[in-house]
CSV table of C-alpha atoms and ligand atoms in Angstrom, one decimal:
chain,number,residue,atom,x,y,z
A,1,UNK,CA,0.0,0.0,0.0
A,2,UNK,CA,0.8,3.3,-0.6
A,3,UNK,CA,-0.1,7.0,1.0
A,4,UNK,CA,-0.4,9.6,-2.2
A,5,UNK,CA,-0.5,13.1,-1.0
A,6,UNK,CA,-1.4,15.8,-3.7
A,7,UNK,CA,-1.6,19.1,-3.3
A,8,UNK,CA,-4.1,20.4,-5.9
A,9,UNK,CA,-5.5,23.9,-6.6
A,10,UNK,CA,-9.3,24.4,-5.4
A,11,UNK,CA,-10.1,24.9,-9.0
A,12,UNK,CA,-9.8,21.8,-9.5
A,13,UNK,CA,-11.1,19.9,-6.8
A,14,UNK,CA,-14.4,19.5,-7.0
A,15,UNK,CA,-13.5,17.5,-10.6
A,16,UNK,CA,-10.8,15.6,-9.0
A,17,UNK,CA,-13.1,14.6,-5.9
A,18,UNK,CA,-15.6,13.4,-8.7
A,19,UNK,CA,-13.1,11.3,-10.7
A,20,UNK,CA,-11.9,9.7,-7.6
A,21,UNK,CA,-15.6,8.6,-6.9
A,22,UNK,CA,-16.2,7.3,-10.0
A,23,UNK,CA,-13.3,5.3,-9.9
A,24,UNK,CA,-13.9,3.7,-6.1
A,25,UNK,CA,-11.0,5.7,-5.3
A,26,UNK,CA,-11.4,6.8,-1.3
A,27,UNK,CA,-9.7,9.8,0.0
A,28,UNK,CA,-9.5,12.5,2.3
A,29,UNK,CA,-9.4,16.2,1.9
A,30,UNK,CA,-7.2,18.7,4.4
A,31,UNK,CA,-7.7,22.2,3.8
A,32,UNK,CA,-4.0,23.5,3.2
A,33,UNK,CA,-2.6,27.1,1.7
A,34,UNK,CA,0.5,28.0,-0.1
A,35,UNK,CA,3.0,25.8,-1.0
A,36,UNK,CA,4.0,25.0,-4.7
A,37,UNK,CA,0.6,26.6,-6.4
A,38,UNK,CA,0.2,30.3,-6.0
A,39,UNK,CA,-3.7,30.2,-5.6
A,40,UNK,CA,-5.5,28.6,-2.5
A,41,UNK,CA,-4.8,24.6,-2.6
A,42,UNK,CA,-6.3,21.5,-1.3
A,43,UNK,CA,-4.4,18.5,0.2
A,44,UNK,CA,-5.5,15.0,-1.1
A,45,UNK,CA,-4.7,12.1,1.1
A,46,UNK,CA,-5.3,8.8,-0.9
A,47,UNK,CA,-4.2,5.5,0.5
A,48,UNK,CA,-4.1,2.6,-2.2
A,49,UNK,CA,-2.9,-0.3,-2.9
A,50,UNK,CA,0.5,-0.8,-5.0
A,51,UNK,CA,-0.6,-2.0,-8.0
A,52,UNK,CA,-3.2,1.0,-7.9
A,53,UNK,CA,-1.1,3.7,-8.0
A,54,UNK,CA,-0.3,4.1,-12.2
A,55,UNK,CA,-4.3,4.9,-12.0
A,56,UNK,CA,-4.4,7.3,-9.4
A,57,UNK,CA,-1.8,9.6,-10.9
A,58,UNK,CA,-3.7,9.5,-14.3
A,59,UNK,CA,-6.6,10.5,-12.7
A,60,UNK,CA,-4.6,13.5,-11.1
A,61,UNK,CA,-2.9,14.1,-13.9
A,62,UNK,CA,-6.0,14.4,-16.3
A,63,UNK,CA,-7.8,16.3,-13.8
A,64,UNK,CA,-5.5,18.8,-12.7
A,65,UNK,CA,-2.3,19.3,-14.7
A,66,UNK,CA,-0.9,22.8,-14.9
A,67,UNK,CA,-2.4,24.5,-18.3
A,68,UNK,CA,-2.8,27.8,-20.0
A,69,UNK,CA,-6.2,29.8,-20.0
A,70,UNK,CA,-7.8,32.5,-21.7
A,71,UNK,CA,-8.5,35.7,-19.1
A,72,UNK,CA,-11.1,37.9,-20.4
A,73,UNK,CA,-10.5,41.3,-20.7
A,74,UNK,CA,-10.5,43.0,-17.1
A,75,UNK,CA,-12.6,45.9,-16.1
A,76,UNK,CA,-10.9,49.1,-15.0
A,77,UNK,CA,-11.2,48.9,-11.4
A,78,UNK,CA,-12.6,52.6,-9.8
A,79,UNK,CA,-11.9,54.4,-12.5
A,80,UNK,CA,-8.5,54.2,-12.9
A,81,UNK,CA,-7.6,53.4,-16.5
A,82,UNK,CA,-4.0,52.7,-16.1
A,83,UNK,CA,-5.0,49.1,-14.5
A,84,UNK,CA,-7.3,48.8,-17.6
A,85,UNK,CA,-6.2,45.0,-19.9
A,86,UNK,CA,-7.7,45.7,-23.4
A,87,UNK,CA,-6.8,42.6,-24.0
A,88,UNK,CA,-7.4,38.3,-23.2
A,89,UNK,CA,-4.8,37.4,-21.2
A,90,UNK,CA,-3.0,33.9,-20.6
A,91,UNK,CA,-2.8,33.0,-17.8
A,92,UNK,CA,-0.8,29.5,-16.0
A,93,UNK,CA,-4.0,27.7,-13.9
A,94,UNK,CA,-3.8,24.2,-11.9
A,95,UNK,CA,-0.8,21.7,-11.8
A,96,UNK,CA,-0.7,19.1,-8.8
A,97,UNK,CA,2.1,18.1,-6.7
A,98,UNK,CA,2.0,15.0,-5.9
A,99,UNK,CA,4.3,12.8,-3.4
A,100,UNK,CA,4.0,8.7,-2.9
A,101,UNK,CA,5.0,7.4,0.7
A,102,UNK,CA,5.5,4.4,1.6
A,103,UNK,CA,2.8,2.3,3.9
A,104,UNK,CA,3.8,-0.4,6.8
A,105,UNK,CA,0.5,-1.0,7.4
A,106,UNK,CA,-3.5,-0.5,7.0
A,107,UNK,CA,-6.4,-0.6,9.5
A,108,UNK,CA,-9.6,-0.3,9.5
A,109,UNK,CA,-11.8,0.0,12.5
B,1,UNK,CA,9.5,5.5,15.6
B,2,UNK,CA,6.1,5.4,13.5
B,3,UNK,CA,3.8,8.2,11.8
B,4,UNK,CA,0.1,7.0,12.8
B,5,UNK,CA,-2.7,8.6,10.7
B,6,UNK,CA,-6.0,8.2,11.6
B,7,UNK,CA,-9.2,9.2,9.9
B,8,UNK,CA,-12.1,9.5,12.6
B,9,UNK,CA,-15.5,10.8,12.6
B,10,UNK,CA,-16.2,14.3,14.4
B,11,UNK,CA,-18.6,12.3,16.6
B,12,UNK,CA,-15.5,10.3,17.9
B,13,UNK,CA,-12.9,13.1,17.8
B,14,UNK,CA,-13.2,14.8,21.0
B,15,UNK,CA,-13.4,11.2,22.9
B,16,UNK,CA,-10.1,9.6,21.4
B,17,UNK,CA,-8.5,12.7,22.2
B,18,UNK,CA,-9.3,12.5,25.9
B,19,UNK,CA,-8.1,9.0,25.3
B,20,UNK,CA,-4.9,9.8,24.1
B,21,UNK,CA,-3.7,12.4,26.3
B,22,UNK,CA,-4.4,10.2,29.5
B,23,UNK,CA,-1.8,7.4,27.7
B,24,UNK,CA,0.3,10.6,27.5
B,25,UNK,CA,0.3,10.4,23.4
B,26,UNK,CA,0.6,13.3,21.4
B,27,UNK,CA,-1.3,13.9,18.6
B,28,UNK,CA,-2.0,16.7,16.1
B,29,UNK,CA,-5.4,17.1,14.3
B,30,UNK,CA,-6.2,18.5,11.3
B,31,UNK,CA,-9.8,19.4,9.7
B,32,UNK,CA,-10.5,17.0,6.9
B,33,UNK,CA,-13.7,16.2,4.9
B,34,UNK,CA,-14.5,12.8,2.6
B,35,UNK,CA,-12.6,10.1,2.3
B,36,UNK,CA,-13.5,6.4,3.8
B,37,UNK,CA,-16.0,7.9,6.2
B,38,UNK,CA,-19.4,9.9,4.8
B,39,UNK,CA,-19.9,12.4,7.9
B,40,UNK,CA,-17.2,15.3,8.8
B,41,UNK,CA,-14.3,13.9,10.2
B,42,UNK,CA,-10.5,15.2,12.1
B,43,UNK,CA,-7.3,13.5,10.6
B,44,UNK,CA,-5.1,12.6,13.8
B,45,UNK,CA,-1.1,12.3,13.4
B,46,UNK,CA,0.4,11.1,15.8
B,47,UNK,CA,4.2,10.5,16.1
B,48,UNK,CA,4.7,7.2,18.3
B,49,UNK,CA,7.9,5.4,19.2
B,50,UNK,CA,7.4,1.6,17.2
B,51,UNK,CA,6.8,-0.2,20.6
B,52,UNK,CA,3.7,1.7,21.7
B,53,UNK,CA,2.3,1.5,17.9
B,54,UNK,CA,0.0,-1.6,19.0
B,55,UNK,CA,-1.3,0.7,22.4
B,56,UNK,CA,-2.2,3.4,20.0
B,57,UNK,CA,-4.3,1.2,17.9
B,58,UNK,CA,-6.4,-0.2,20.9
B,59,UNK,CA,-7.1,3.3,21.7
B,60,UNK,CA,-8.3,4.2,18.2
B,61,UNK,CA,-10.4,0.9,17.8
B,62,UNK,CA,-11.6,1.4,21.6
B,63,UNK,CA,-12.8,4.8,20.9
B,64,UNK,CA,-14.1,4.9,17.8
B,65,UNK,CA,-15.0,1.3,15.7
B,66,UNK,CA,-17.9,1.3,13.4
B,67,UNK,CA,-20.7,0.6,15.2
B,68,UNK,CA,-24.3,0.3,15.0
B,69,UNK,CA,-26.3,2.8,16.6
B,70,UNK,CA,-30.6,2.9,17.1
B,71,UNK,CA,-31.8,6.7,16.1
B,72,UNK,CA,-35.0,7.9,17.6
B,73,UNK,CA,-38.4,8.5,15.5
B,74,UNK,CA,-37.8,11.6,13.3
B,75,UNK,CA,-40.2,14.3,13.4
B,76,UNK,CA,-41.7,15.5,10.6
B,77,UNK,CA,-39.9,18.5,9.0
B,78,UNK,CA,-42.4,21.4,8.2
B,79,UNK,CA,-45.7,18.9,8.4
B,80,UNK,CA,-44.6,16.9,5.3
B,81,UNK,CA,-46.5,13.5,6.6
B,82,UNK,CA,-44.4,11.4,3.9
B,83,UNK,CA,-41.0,11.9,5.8
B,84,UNK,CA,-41.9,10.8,8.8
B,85,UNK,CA,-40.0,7.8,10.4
B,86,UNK,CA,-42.3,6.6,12.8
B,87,UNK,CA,-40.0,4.0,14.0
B,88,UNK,CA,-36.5,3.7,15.8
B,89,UNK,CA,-33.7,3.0,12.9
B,90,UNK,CA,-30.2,1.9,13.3
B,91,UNK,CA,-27.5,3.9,11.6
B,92,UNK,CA,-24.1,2.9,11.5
B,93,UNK,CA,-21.9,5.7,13.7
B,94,UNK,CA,-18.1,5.7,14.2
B,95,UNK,CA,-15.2,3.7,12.3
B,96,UNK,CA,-11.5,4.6,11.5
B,97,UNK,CA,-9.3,3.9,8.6
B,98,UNK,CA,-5.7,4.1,10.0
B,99,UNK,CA,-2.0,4.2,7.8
B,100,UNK,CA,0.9,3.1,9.8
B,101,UNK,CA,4.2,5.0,8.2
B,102,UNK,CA,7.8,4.6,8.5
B,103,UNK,CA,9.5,7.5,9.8
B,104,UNK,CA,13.4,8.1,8.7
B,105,UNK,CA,13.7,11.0,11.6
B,106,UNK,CA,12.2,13.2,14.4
B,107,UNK,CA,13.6,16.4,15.6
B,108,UNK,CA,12.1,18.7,18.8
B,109,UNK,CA,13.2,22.2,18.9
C,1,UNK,CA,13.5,13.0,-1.5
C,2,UNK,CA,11.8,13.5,1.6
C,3,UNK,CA,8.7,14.7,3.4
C,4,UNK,CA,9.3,17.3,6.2
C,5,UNK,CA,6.5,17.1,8.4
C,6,UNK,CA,6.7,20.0,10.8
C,7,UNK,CA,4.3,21.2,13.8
C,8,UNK,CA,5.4,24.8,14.7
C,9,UNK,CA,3.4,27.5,16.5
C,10,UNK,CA,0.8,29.9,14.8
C,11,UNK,CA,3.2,32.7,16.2
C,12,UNK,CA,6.6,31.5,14.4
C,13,UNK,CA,4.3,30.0,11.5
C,14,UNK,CA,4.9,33.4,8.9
C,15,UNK,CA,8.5,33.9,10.2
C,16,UNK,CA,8.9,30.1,9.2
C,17,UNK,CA,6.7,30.8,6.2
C,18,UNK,CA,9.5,33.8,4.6
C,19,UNK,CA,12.4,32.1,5.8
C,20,UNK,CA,11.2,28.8,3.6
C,21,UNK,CA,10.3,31.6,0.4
C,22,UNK,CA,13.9,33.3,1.2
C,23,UNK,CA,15.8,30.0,0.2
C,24,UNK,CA,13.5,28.8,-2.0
C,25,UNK,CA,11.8,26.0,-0.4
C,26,UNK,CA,8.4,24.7,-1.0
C,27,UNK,CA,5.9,24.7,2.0
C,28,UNK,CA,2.3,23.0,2.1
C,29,UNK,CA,0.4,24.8,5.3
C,30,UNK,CA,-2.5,22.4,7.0
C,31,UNK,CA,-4.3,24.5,9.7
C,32,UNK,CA,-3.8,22.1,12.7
C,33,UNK,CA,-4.7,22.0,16.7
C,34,UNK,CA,-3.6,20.2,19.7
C,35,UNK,CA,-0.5,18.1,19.6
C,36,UNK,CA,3.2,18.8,21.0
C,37,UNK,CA,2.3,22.2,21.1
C,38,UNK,CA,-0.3,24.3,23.6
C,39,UNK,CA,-1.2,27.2,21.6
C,40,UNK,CA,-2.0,26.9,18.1
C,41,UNK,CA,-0.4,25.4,15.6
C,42,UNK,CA,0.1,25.2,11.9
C,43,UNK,CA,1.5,21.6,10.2
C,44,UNK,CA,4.1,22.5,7.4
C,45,UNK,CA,4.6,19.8,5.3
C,46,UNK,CA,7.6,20.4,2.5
C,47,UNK,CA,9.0,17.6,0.1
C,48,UNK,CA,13.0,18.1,-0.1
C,49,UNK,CA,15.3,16.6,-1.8
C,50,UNK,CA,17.7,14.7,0.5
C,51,UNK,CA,21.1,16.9,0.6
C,52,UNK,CA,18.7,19.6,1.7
C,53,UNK,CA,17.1,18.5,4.9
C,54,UNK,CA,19.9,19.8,7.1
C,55,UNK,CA,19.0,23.0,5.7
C,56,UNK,CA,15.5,22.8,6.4
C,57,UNK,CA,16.1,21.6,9.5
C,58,UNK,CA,18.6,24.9,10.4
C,59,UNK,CA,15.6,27.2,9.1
C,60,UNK,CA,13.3,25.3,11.2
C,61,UNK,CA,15.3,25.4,14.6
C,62,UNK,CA,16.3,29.2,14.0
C,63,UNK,CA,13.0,30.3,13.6
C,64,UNK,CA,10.9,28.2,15.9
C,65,UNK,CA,13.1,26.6,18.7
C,66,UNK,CA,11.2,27.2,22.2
C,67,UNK,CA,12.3,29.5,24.0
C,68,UNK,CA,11.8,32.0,27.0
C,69,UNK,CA,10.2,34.9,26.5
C,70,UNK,CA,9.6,38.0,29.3
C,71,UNK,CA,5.5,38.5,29.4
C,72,UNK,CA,5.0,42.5,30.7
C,73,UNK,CA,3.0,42.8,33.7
C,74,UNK,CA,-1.3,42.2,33.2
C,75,UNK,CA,-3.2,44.9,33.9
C,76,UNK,CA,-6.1,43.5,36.3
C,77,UNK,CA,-8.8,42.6,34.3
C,78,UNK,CA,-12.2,44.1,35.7
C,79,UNK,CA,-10.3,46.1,39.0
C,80,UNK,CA,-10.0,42.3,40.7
C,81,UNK,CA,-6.9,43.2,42.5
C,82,UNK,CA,-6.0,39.3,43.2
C,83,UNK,CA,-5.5,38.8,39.3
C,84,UNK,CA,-3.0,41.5,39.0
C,85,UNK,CA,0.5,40.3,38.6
C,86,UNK,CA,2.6,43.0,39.4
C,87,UNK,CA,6.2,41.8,38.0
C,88,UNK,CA,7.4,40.5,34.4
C,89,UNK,CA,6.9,36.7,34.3
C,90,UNK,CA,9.0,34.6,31.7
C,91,UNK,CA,6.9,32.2,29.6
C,92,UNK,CA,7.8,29.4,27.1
C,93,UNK,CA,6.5,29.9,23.8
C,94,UNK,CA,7.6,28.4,20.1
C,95,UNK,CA,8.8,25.3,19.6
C,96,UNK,CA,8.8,22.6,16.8
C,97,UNK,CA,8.0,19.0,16.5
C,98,UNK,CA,9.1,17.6,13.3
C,99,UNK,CA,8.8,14.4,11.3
C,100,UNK,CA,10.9,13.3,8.2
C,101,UNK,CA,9.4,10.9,5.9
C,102,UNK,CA,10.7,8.8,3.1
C,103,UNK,CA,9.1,9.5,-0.2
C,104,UNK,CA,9.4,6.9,-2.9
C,105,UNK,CA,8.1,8.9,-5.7
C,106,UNK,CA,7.5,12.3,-7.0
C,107,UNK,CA,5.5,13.9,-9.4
C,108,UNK,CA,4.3,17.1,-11.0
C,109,UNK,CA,1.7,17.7,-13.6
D,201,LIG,NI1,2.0,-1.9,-0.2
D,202,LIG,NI1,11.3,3.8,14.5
D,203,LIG,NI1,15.1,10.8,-1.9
């Protein structure tokens, strides 16, 4: 068994939660900040078994890898027109980090 | 010396904590939603030395196993006749789902 | 690499938090209670390759070891004259309790 902690942003959590589900996958959510993602992030804490594992991080990685995104055109905020974008923007959202520790043992009560 | 992490319902929180500290065990908790139990539940860690690993376990499964529990007739919310339980059910309460890591090192400063 | 599990005290938890950011390390924050610690706490969790765990450790220690600190004299609360303590007092506050972890994989997407 193994212990796969990934820290994910809160975008994309709700999807991830749902994949997990869907594929009998059980986990556990901490609420965590900072860290390797700029925007607010959620812990995952997924015990599984070995052979388990290849699946887990596809899911994660389907789910929540790092991508580019269109950014409307923002509205001048108060007034000012200097802070005005014209423009779409690209901007970096998601990415997951993801660690895989070792298990000695699993209980269940 | 061990990492124990121990998913428990809210319900059972506040009792293995009581537990724990008159065994003199340290533990840390931290809020955590989903995973292997449906209700809210607290995510202990607790550093333990290998030989009082087994000890830690009694108290988890002392304190919180799953459990069947009987739940007194529901009223009826706002008069709806049709969701009326006029009879004593029994819900499962309780349960933990415990990981047992290795740990390479511990520091105290 | 390695997991750095580390329970410090809500009051050394942004001096921690810059000092990681400062020398580029990585930090996961879990809000977390109880434990080693009385006051409040925060759980940093920070994956690290191995030939830079001393290092953590160091900014760790410096920035969180306990320590005595000289509380002013309370003004009495409410005129009760028996709660007023009329000298300095020195107090213990900060502290860390920290874990390392083996990690046998890691990933980001
Ligand atoms: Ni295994
Ligand atoms: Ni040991
Ligand atoms: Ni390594």
């Amino acid at each position: 068994m193994k212990m796969v902690i990934a820290v994910v942003q809160d975008k994309d959590s709700n999807r991830l939660s749902q994949a997990l589900v869907k594929e009998n996958v059980r986990a556990t959510k901490l609420a965590s900040t900072g860290g390797f993602l700029k925007a607010g992030n959620t812990t995952f804490m997924i015990g599984i078994e070995d052979d388990r594992v290849e699946g887990v991080l596809s899911l994660i990685k389907e789910n929540c890898q790092s991508r580019q995104q269109m950014m409307a055109p923002m509205s001048s905020m108060g007034g000012n027109a200097d802070s005005y974008i014209p423009y779409p923007v690209e901007v970096q959202v998601g990415g997951a980090t993801v660690f895989i520790l070792p298990v000695d043992r699993f209980e269940q009560f």
